[in-house]
XYZ file of N, CA and C in Angstrom:
288
model
N 0.823 -1.187 0.000
C 0.000 0.000 0.000
C 0.870 1.255 0.000
N 1.952 1.241 0.772
C 2.797 2.420 0.883
C 3.432 2.833 -0.423
N 3.975 1.849 -1.175
C 4.604 2.186 -2.453
C 3.575 2.694 -3.453
N 2.402 2.112 -3.438
C 1.348 2.560 -4.368
C 0.960 4.006 -4.058
N 0.749 4.318 -2.805
C 0.398 5.684 -2.428
C 1.538 6.642 -2.738
N 2.760 6.254 -2.420
C 3.920 7.104 -2.708
C 4.036 7.369 -4.195
N 3.802 6.355 -4.997
C 3.860 6.517 -6.452
C 2.774 7.473 -6.935
N 1.568 7.309 -6.433
C 0.472 8.210 -6.822
C 0.766 9.653 -6.417
N 1.296 9.841 -5.223
C 1.639 11.196 -4.780
C 2.723 11.801 -5.664
N 3.740 11.008 -5.969
C 4.825 11.500 -6.826
C 4.297 11.841 -8.211
N 3.439 10.989 -8.767
C 2.867 11.237 -10.092
C 1.995 12.489 -10.118
N 1.453 12.865 -8.966
C 0.626 14.076 -8.901
C 1.463 15.326 -8.629
N 2.787 15.150 -8.560
C 3.681 16.293 -8.392
C 4.169 16.541 -6.986
N 3.811 15.686 -6.058
C 4.250 15.862 -4.674
C 5.663 15.315 -4.491
N 6.422 15.964 -3.637
C 7.731 15.438 -3.237
C 7.493 14.390 -2.156
N 8.087 13.223 -2.316
C 7.867 12.117 -1.391
C 9.216 11.623 -0.882
N 9.316 11.480 0.423
C 10.477 10.849 1.050
C 9.936 9.698 1.879
N 10.549 8.533 1.740
C 10.084 7.367 2.484
C 11.006 7.103 3.662
N 10.402 6.996 4.834
C 11.104 6.562 6.041
C 10.759 5.098 6.242
N 11.774 4.277 6.409
C 11.530 2.853 6.583
C 12.736 2.237 7.279
N 12.593 0.996 7.646
C 13.692 0.288 8.280
C 14.897 0.229 7.330
N 16.102 0.300 7.868
C 17.296 0.255 7.022
C 17.328 -0.958 6.090
N 16.753 -2.060 6.506
C 16.758 -3.269 5.672
C 15.956 -3.104 4.386
N 15.131 -2.066 4.289
C 14.321 -1.831 3.094
C 14.907 -0.767 2.165
N 16.100 -0.296 2.458
C 16.699 0.803 1.689
C 16.803 0.485 0.199
N 17.317 -0.662 -0.148
C 17.499 -0.989 -1.575
C 16.178 -0.976 -2.331
N 15.169 -1.575 -1.745
C 13.853 -1.643 -2.380
C 13.294 -0.234 -2.618
N 13.388 0.613 -1.618
C 12.870 1.977 -1.728
C 13.666 2.768 -2.760
N 14.979 2.690 -2.686
C 15.823 3.440 -3.609
C 15.697 2.917 -5.035
N 15.498 1.604 -5.198
C 15.308 1.042 -6.534
C 14.036 1.575 -7.186
N 13.060 1.925 -6.358
C 11.815 2.506 -6.866
C 11.964 3.998 -7.143
N 13.150 4.538 -6.839
C 13.419 5.938 -7.159
C 12.991 6.945 -6.116
N 12.725 6.486 -4.904
C 12.317 7.406 -3.847
C 13.495 7.773 -2.959
N 13.549 9.023 -2.522
C 14.515 9.364 -1.470
C 14.177 8.554 -0.230
N 15.211 8.156 0.510
C 15.030 7.248 1.625
C 15.729 7.771 2.862
N 15.048 7.647 3.999
C 15.663 7.943 5.284
C 15.459 6.727 6.172
N 16.552 6.095 6.598
C 16.395 4.938 7.474
C 15.814 5.361 8.823
N 14.847 4.588 9.286
C 14.155 4.977 10.508
C 13.421 3.785 11.086
N 13.419 3.695 12.394
C 12.611 2.711 13.105
C 11.666 3.500 13.995
N 10.387 3.481 13.682
C 9.434 4.323 14.411
C 9.311 3.942 15.880
N 9.843 2.798 16.255
C 9.826 2.403 17.668
C 10.814 3.230 18.480
N 11.739 3.902 17.817
C 12.786 4.673 18.478
C 12.561 6.170 18.242
N 12.118 6.911 19.255
C 11.857 8.339 19.078
C 13.073 9.107 18.544
N 14.270 8.669 18.885
C 15.473 9.354 18.402
C 15.610 9.231 16.885
N 15.197 8.115 16.320
C 15.234 7.950 14.860
C 14.324 8.953 14.166
N 13.247 9.324 14.826
C 12.270 10.248 14.231
C 12.607 11.713 14.461
N 13.483 11.990 15.409
C 13.767 13.371 15.771
C 14.199 14.173 14.536
N 13.431 15.212 14.205
C 13.726 16.086 13.080
C 13.325 15.531 11.727
N 12.788 14.325 11.694
C 12.457 13.692 10.409
C 11.384 14.446 9.640
N 10.537 15.174 10.336
C 9.420 15.836 9.676
C 9.592 17.352 9.598
N 10.742 17.860 9.974
C 10.990 19.300 9.885
C 10.899 19.744 8.432
N 10.115 20.781 8.177
C 9.970 21.309 6.826
C 9.047 20.500 5.930
N 8.335 19.558 6.518
C 7.441 18.691 5.760
C 6.018 19.216 5.880
N 5.273 19.152 4.782
C 3.895 19.645 4.795
C 2.911 18.612 5.336
N 3.206 17.332 5.130
C 2.275 16.284 5.542
C 3.032 14.996 5.819
N 2.464 14.198 6.691
C 3.008 12.875 6.998
C 1.889 11.861 6.788
N 2.191 10.823 6.031
C 1.265 9.705 5.863
C 1.912 8.514 6.548
N 1.290 8.053 7.614
C 1.858 6.971 8.420
C 1.162 5.659 8.078
N 1.915 4.745 7.465
C 1.351 3.450 7.094
C 2.116 2.280 7.698
N 3.113 2.557 8.512
C 3.894 1.476 9.110
C 3.024 0.689 10.084
N 3.081 -0.620 9.966
C 2.307 -1.473 10.869
C 2.802 -2.905 10.763
N 2.563 -3.648 11.813
C 2.813 -5.084 11.805
C 1.448 -5.737 11.728
N 1.255 -6.567 10.717
C -0.055 -7.189 10.518
C -0.062 -8.686 10.780
N 1.030 -9.351 10.514
C 1.034 -10.813 10.542
C 1.909 -11.371 11.651
N 1.843 -10.764 12.827
C 2.653 -11.239 13.947
C 1.792 -11.381 15.192
N 0.633 -11.967 15.035
C -0.300 -12.081 16.162
C 0.302 -12.804 17.355
N 1.227 -13.709 17.077
C 1.850 -14.436 18.175
C 2.910 -13.618 18.892
N 3.255 -12.475 18.336
C 4.284 -11.618 18.946
C 3.634 -10.318 19.426
N 2.975 -10.410 20.572
C 2.243 -9.262 21.119
C 3.163 -8.075 21.388
N 4.388 -8.340 21.798
C 5.321 -7.249 22.096
C 5.664 -6.469 20.831
N 5.862 -7.171 19.716
C 6.165 -6.491 18.457
C 4.965 -5.682 17.977
N 3.781 -6.269 18.074
C 2.563 -5.538 17.686
C 2.417 -4.254 18.503
N 2.613 -4.350 19.802
C 2.513 -3.180 20.676
C 3.569 -2.142 20.326
N 4.797 -2.595 20.120
C 5.909 -1.675 19.867
C 5.733 -0.912 18.560
N 5.306 -1.583 17.513
C 5.175 -0.924 16.210
C 3.834 -0.218 16.082
N 2.754 -0.950 16.306
C 1.427 -0.407 16.017
C 0.965 0.654 17.008
N 1.341 0.517 18.270
C 0.894 1.489 19.265
C 1.987 2.504 19.609
N 3.104 2.024 20.107
C 4.189 2.924 20.486
C 4.751 3.660 19.269
N 4.973 2.933 18.181
C 5.503 3.562 16.969
C 4.580 4.636 16.427
N 3.287 4.344 16.417
C 2.317 5.340 15.950
C 2.323 6.562 16.858
N 2.375 6.352 18.158
C 2.445 7.476 19.099
C 3.697 8.308 18.843
N 4.817 7.653 18.555
C 6.060 8.376 18.265
C 5.924 9.220 17.004
N 5.307 8.661 15.963
C 5.106 9.404 14.707
C 4.199 10.609 14.952
N 3.120 10.418 15.676
C 2.203 11.531 15.956
C 2.886 12.614 16.783
N 3.653 12.224 17.773
C 4.360 13.187 18.620
C 5.352 14.009 17.788
N 6.154 13.342 16.993
C 7.157 14.058 16.209
C 6.508 14.906 15.123
N 5.400 14.453 14.560
C 4.647 15.270 13.594
C 4.185 16.566 14.272
N 3.654 16.430 15.474
C 3.226 17.609 16.226
C 4.390 18.528 16.536
N 5.531 17.951 16.900
C 6.728 18.772 17.180
C 7.146 19.561 15.955
N 6.874 19.007 14.762
C 7.257 19.686 13.523
C 6.179 20.661 13.058
N 5.079 20.749 13.819
C 4.010 21.689 13.470
C 3.037 21.185 12.435
N 3.044 19.884 12.195
C 2.120 19.311 11.239
C 0.818 19.014 11.969
N -0.262 19.586 11.494
C -1.532 19.379 12.193
C -2.141 18.046 11.790
N -2.829 17.444 12.726
C -3.465 16.155 12.522
C -4.735 16.337 11.720
N -4.871 15.537 10.680
C -6.087 15.539 9.888
C -6.794 14.221 10.140
N -7.998 14.252 10.734
C -8.712 13.001 11.054
C -9.157 12.267 9.799
């Protein structure tokens, strides 16, 4: 879903930068997107990531790890909270 949305945004003239785990760098760069390595579970990785950005689209999630409750909590809940906090720090308003 993320690559499809990023592609649509780029095709509509928007500048897109993808933040993702370092292990995904080649895939992102091969698709022609600027890449910033980031783990949303770590607030320090996000610090300053959204400065000067007009919008943030957060699609990071763990979907197929039901047996790993700690990973689900860390990415889906804590990671999302970190993204929202840093977006707010950068002055990006939340759009429901």
